[in-house]
Amino acid sequence: MGKKKVYIAVNGCQENHMDAALVQQYLGSKNEFEISRDISQSDLVLVLGCAVTSHVENETIDIVEYLRKKKRPNARLQVIGCVSKIRTELAQGESSSDIPLQSIEDILRMEDGADDFTVNSLYESSEDVLDWAAGRKRDLFKSYVVANKKGFFSTITSPAFNFLYNFVRWYKEIIESSIEICNEKTFCIKVSTGCVGQCSYCSIRQSRGKIKSKAIDDVLAEFQKGLDQGYRDFALLGTDVGDYGKDLGINLIDLLKRIVNLKVDFRLKLRNINPRWLIASYEKLCNVLSSSKIVYIQSPVQSGNNKILDLMNRGYRAEDFKKAAETIHRRFPAVFLRTQVIVGFPSETDKQFNDSMVLCDTGIFNYVDVFRYTKRPGTKAASFEDEVPFDIIMKRYRKLFLKTLFANPMKKISSICRLKSKKAF
């Protein structure tokens, strides 16, 4: 018998795409598997699905259904990744015993055997899945935004606003494609997975587990590999990079000092730095930032109101995060600061939402990602009462989204141009 052909599809965050690349490398290294980009010729279909929000979870489920229809009748389909821990029924039924699931799980969790497999780029699904996903988003947008069954605009009030909303989507895609932490010119290093947080709304802890970090020397070896290959843009990835090293008795500052002391020019981007760590360590981080080698920091505040932050169990105060971010912005204005806000968390009032608006309006952040709260199974927040009505969530989402997207346009364009420049700051 010949090698079994495996088709891999993925959605969700950068860490999930890097995990798919690890799975590709692992299965490709085993004699019985051959990676295929043609689902019609594949014996096994593997989906690394995301479930960070209900919207993304629904996308994952739709991808699974799409691939189930596209695959050969006798091909087996297996769902893994975060969604398989949250929606366990997706990992059952049509699963394939031919795939070494436990070994894959160990590699993704950076357990035994993981040291033998390293990747430094993100896996991208085949063109057929990407085209289908793009069409799905267009259809959802059209049915959700443009008209309802009565023929009226469902979430807008005029054709002019409909035109504006379409323009905003186009404008947002252009900006986000320019500021993504990873692209084909970036050498990515997964330094950790999991976290120590206990956020009341987050389901990722259920799937990623506790923090697991690579040793500093192993990270530096990968970094040198990227330098040797000619890369000068690097990104450190993890579920919460701020928790890096807590399982090893070290911390992120220890790692960053070793990296920035390398005697070569490069630019470094940091993804998902929890504000807990930033508040406690921003003075030490500023000392590292003086190297001018760190150009991008993403730190998700999630809310500008302390009561909501307490309900989220985030473990910090909004004013403390503001002070830390403001200090970094003032001392190092060339560093691209990106944050994230969730609107519509249970019991959030207009006044509490306005606190998030005020924080985002300080001019500290180069870009703000706005997310709508969605209930995640198995989380503490899923049992919270006083849910915010969906129409109010959407109203707040649109208001903050539009405000932050078009705020300080010249500053935003200037910071994006710096990010796209090949010259280090």
XYZ file of C-alpha atoms in Angstrom:
425
model
C 0.000 0.000 0.000
C 1.145 3.572 -0.733
C 1.285 6.464 1.666
C -1.976 7.854 2.996
C -2.673 11.328 1.619
C -3.670 13.915 4.245
C -5.469 17.178 3.485
C -5.199 19.894 6.170
C -7.482 22.910 6.673
C -7.229 25.579 9.374
C -8.897 28.800 10.554
C -8.514 31.171 13.482
C -5.498 32.814 15.102
C -1.831 32.795 14.091
C -1.003 30.186 16.729
C -3.566 27.836 15.229
C -2.080 28.364 11.751
C 1.391 27.659 13.127
C 0.021 24.509 14.774
C -1.286 23.380 11.384
C 2.206 23.873 9.949
C 3.601 21.751 12.786
C 1.065 19.011 12.045
C 2.000 19.171 8.360
C 5.672 18.771 9.224
C 5.040 15.958 11.700
C 2.809 13.905 9.410
C 5.096 14.601 6.453
C 8.005 13.188 8.415
C 6.249 9.866 9.003
C 6.632 7.334 6.220
C 2.941 6.475 6.045
C 1.680 10.008 5.328
C 1.853 12.363 2.346
C 0.522 15.928 2.592
C -1.957 16.744 -0.174
C -3.479 20.043 -1.335
C -6.170 18.220 -3.319
C -9.064 17.007 -1.174
C -10.439 14.862 -3.977
C -7.286 12.722 -3.860
C -6.920 12.583 -0.064
C -7.520 9.618 2.221
C -7.676 11.714 5.403
C -9.028 15.214 6.017
C -7.738 17.041 9.080
C -9.358 20.277 10.340
C -7.655 22.424 12.972
C -10.659 24.424 14.071
C -10.941 27.626 16.105
C -13.673 28.447 18.641
C -12.534 31.704 20.236
C -15.965 33.267 19.595
C -19.294 31.826 18.521
C -18.832 33.510 15.114
C -15.526 31.731 14.508
C -16.892 28.487 15.925
C -19.742 28.635 13.407
C -17.195 29.238 10.658
C -15.320 26.118 11.796
C -18.500 24.041 11.736
C -19.310 25.315 8.249
C -15.778 24.456 7.065
C -16.201 20.917 8.406
C -19.515 20.533 6.575
C -18.062 21.977 3.371
C -15.096 19.590 3.442
C -17.305 16.627 4.323
C -19.189 17.234 1.076
C -16.010 17.782 -0.953
C -13.988 14.784 0.235
C -14.014 11.330 -1.282
C -16.836 9.100 0.034
C -14.397 6.707 1.699
C -12.056 9.393 3.047
C -12.017 9.943 6.808
C -12.358 13.341 8.474
C -10.911 14.349 11.845
C -11.444 17.620 13.746
C -8.712 18.726 16.146
C -7.556 22.054 17.570
C -9.328 24.287 20.090
C -12.823 23.591 18.793
C -12.445 19.852 19.461
C -12.001 20.572 23.190
C -14.991 22.903 23.351
C -17.331 21.111 20.931
C -16.249 17.540 21.670
C -18.950 16.078 19.425
C -17.072 17.444 16.410
C -14.085 15.242 17.250
C -16.240 12.123 17.359
C -18.263 10.184 14.845
C -16.377 10.363 11.590
C -12.944 10.415 13.220
C -10.029 8.473 11.798
C -7.978 6.083 13.912
C -5.215 6.327 11.288
C -4.051 9.703 12.614
C -1.688 9.618 15.664
C -3.800 12.080 17.634
C -1.965 11.781 20.950
C 1.405 12.417 19.323
C -0.024 15.442 17.524
C -1.485 16.718 20.796
C 1.897 16.347 22.514
C 3.637 18.336 19.791
C 1.077 21.130 19.830
C 1.257 21.309 23.620
C 5.069 21.375 23.409
C 5.339 18.102 25.321
C 7.581 15.082 24.679
C 8.849 14.912 21.115
C 7.994 18.524 20.290
C 11.670 19.546 20.168
C 12.100 17.496 16.984
C 9.603 19.657 15.065
C 9.805 23.405 14.560
C 8.175 25.621 11.948
C 8.568 29.351 11.437
C 5.724 30.252 9.118
C 1.955 29.913 9.145
C 0.050 27.212 7.303
C -2.553 28.472 4.861
C -5.507 26.392 3.748
C -5.885 25.438 0.092
C -7.317 27.948 -2.369
C -10.671 26.162 -2.550
C -11.225 26.603 1.200
C -10.021 30.223 1.125
C -12.325 31.044 -1.794
C -15.257 29.329 -0.089
C -14.569 31.158 3.202
C -14.412 34.516 1.395
C -17.738 33.790 -0.300
C -19.256 32.759 3.031
C -18.238 36.077 4.598
C -19.721 38.008 1.686
C -23.001 36.083 1.946
C -23.211 36.571 5.697
C -22.501 40.268 5.332
C -25.163 40.628 2.658
C -27.849 38.739 4.584
C -26.988 40.338 7.916
C -26.314 43.932 6.939
C -28.144 44.676 3.729
C -31.742 43.514 4.011
C -34.143 41.427 6.041
C -37.156 39.418 4.898
C -39.315 42.517 4.783
C -36.950 44.165 2.349
C -35.758 46.828 4.762
C -32.244 47.411 5.941
C -31.768 45.271 9.005
C -28.929 46.989 10.832
C -28.664 50.192 8.816
C -31.135 52.930 8.007
C -30.238 54.145 4.538
C -28.462 53.165 1.307
C -25.890 55.869 2.083
C -24.977 54.169 5.327
C -24.879 50.824 3.534
C -22.342 52.286 1.113
C -20.331 53.653 4.045
C -20.342 50.284 5.772
C -19.030 48.542 2.657
C -16.351 51.209 2.304
C -15.348 50.700 5.939
C -14.964 46.961 5.420
C -12.698 47.594 2.426
C -10.677 50.215 4.336
C -10.349 47.906 7.363
C -9.084 45.014 5.249
C -6.398 47.224 3.675
C -5.197 48.403 7.083
C -5.281 44.993 8.738
C -3.372 43.383 5.887
C -0.626 45.953 6.525
C -0.412 45.548 10.306
C -0.752 41.796 10.757
C 2.022 40.498 12.952
C 2.883 37.705 10.508
C 3.401 37.745 6.749
C 5.629 36.060 4.192
C 8.579 38.280 5.192
C 8.288 37.485 8.912
C 10.092 34.653 10.671
C 7.656 33.400 13.325
C 8.682 31.646 16.527
C 6.166 29.963 18.796
C 7.758 30.568 22.201
C 4.927 29.232 24.361
C 1.393 27.920 24.457
C -1.282 28.090 27.126
C -1.514 30.695 29.885
C -1.901 31.211 33.624
C -4.979 33.429 33.290
C -8.477 32.586 34.479
C -10.525 34.991 32.354
C -14.220 34.364 32.946
C -15.191 34.605 29.259
C -12.330 32.738 27.587
C -12.561 29.165 26.352
C -8.987 29.013 25.050
C -7.619 27.963 28.444
C -9.790 24.830 28.146
C -8.051 23.866 24.923
C -4.518 25.246 25.359
C -4.083 24.422 29.028
C -1.457 25.826 31.377
C 1.628 27.680 30.186
C 4.315 25.647 28.434
C 7.427 27.493 27.244
C 10.489 26.812 25.115
C 13.893 27.240 26.717
C 15.628 30.527 25.899
C 18.483 28.741 24.115
C 15.971 26.917 21.897
C 14.277 30.198 20.981
C 17.649 31.780 20.218
C 18.585 28.822 18.023
C 15.433 29.368 15.963
C 16.120 33.101 15.846
C 19.624 32.479 14.516
C 18.169 30.121 11.939
C 15.969 32.968 10.692
C 18.913 35.376 10.587
C 20.954 32.833 8.620
C 18.115 32.565 6.106
C 18.152 36.325 5.591
C 15.089 37.301 7.638
C 15.099 40.639 9.430
C 11.472 40.702 10.608
C 10.636 38.358 13.504
C 7.513 37.655 15.573
C 7.149 35.872 18.895
C 3.852 33.972 19.135
C 2.025 32.305 21.972
C -1.376 32.132 23.638
C -0.103 34.767 26.073
C 3.513 35.715 25.398
C 3.490 37.710 28.646
C 3.283 34.412 30.548
C 6.389 33.121 28.789
C 8.795 31.302 31.083
C 6.617 31.091 34.193
C 6.793 27.304 34.016
C 10.611 27.460 33.728
C 11.336 30.004 36.461
C 12.213 32.750 33.972
C 10.254 35.553 32.297
C 9.782 37.390 29.027
C 12.302 40.105 29.937
C 14.991 37.421 30.278
C 14.221 36.256 26.753
C 13.975 39.726 25.226
C 17.298 40.834 26.707
C 19.051 37.876 25.096
C 17.398 38.575 21.742
C 18.008 42.337 21.511
C 21.643 41.854 22.515
C 22.278 39.955 19.276
C 24.730 42.035 17.235
C 22.660 42.342 14.087
C 19.840 44.568 12.822
C 16.323 43.163 12.937
C 12.764 44.104 13.907
C 10.817 42.161 16.519
C 7.027 41.987 16.982
C 5.303 40.689 20.125
C 1.820 39.168 20.016
C -0.651 38.860 22.924
C 1.114 40.481 25.852
C -1.395 40.326 28.696
C -1.801 43.695 30.467
C -1.097 41.937 33.790
C 2.484 41.452 32.658
C 2.777 44.830 30.948
C 1.682 46.693 34.095
C 4.168 44.798 36.279
C 7.077 44.969 33.854
C 6.764 48.084 31.695
C 9.757 49.847 33.256
C 11.988 46.841 32.559
C 10.429 46.536 29.108
C 11.293 50.183 28.408
C 14.943 49.360 29.056
C 14.711 46.642 26.395
C 12.791 48.922 24.028
C 15.712 51.362 24.093
C 17.461 48.938 21.714
C 14.985 50.132 19.011
C 14.641 46.523 17.868
C 11.125 45.880 19.218
C 8.667 47.631 16.907
C 5.252 46.119 17.658
C 3.400 45.217 20.870
C -0.100 43.777 20.980
C -1.748 43.906 24.419
C -5.531 43.334 24.728
C -7.061 45.558 27.437
C -10.596 44.182 26.726
C -12.396 46.954 28.666
C -11.792 50.442 29.995
C -14.079 49.922 32.998
C -12.811 48.375 36.231
C -16.068 46.689 37.206
C -16.236 44.934 33.846
C -12.559 43.988 34.137
C -13.330 42.461 37.554
C -16.208 40.458 36.059
C -13.865 39.357 33.279
C -11.352 38.321 35.983
C -8.569 40.109 34.130
C -6.560 40.930 37.257
C -5.699 44.595 36.615
C -7.158 48.103 36.642
C -7.800 50.121 33.510
C -5.875 53.132 34.807
C -2.807 50.985 35.501
C -2.829 49.636 31.966
C -3.276 53.137 30.611
C -0.267 54.345 32.611
C 1.936 51.500 31.323
C 0.858 51.911 27.683
C 1.089 55.692 27.901
C 4.628 55.500 29.260
C 5.735 53.231 26.416
C 4.021 55.442 23.845
C 5.591 58.607 25.249
C 9.131 57.216 25.468
C 9.013 55.176 22.275
C 6.453 56.721 19.892
C 7.774 54.626 16.989
C 6.609 51.379 18.649
C 3.300 50.223 17.149
C 0.830 49.646 20.009
C -2.224 47.515 19.303
C -4.976 46.647 21.759
C -8.329 44.874 21.809
C -11.714 45.669 23.343
C -14.737 43.430 23.908
C -18.105 45.198 23.858
C -21.375 43.906 25.266
C -19.998 41.866 28.170
C -22.862 40.805 30.481
C -24.218 43.720 32.556
C -22.144 46.330 30.653
C -23.932 49.687 30.832
C -23.669 52.608 28.441
C -21.471 54.410 30.963
C -19.141 51.413 31.297
C -18.962 51.109 27.533
C -18.127 54.804 27.360
C -15.115 54.147 29.623
C -13.752 51.891 26.875
C -14.453 54.623 24.334
C -12.513 57.134 26.445
C -9.529 54.792 26.837
C -9.389 54.138 23.104
C -9.660 57.870 22.418
C -6.461 58.728 24.319
C -4.309 58.476 21.183
C -2.028 55.915 22.837
C -2.883 53.065 20.475
C -2.056 52.827 16.796
C -4.830 50.301 16.240
C -7.770 48.911 18.223
C -9.476 45.599 17.458
C -13.139 45.586 18.489
C -14.931 42.321 19.286
C -18.502 41.559 20.221
C -18.946 39.450 23.326
C -20.270 35.963 22.634
C -21.082 33.309 25.211
C -18.555 30.469 25.313
C -19.559 27.049 26.689
C -17.830 25.969 29.867
C -16.846 29.497 30.905
C -17.914 31.278 34.083
C -19.306 34.226 32.122
C -21.705 31.896 30.277
C -23.758 31.705 33.485
C -23.788 35.465 34.093
C -27.210 37.070 34.114
C -28.145 40.484 32.764
C -26.980 39.760 29.231
C -26.730 42.761 26.929
C -29.306 42.604 24.098
C -27.817 41.798 20.721
C -28.977 45.026 19.082
C -27.234 47.069 21.783
C -24.053 45.018 21.392
C -24.130 45.734 17.663
C -24.764 49.430 18.237
C -21.777 49.678 20.575
C -19.646 47.569 18.272
C -20.295 49.790 15.260
C -19.766 52.962 17.276
C -16.389 51.943 18.712
C -15.292 50.187 15.530
C -15.894 53.230 13.334
C -14.472 55.670 15.879
C -11.195 53.792 16.354
C -10.797 52.907 12.691
C -10.917 56.507 11.505
C -9.307 58.179 14.531
C -6.023 60.028 13.894
C -5.777 58.944 10.237
C -2.408 60.605 9.583
C -0.861 58.998 12.656
C -2.327 55.639 11.634
C -0.988 55.920 8.085
C 2.443 57.038 9.337
C 2.707 54.127 11.779
C 1.621 51.650 9.097
C 4.241 53.032 6.706
C 6.905 52.476 9.381
C 5.770 48.896 9.842
C 5.906 48.232 6.118
C 9.367 49.807 5.817
C 12.286 47.391 5.609
C 14.456 49.716 7.653
C 14.598 48.981 11.390
C 13.560 51.756 13.717
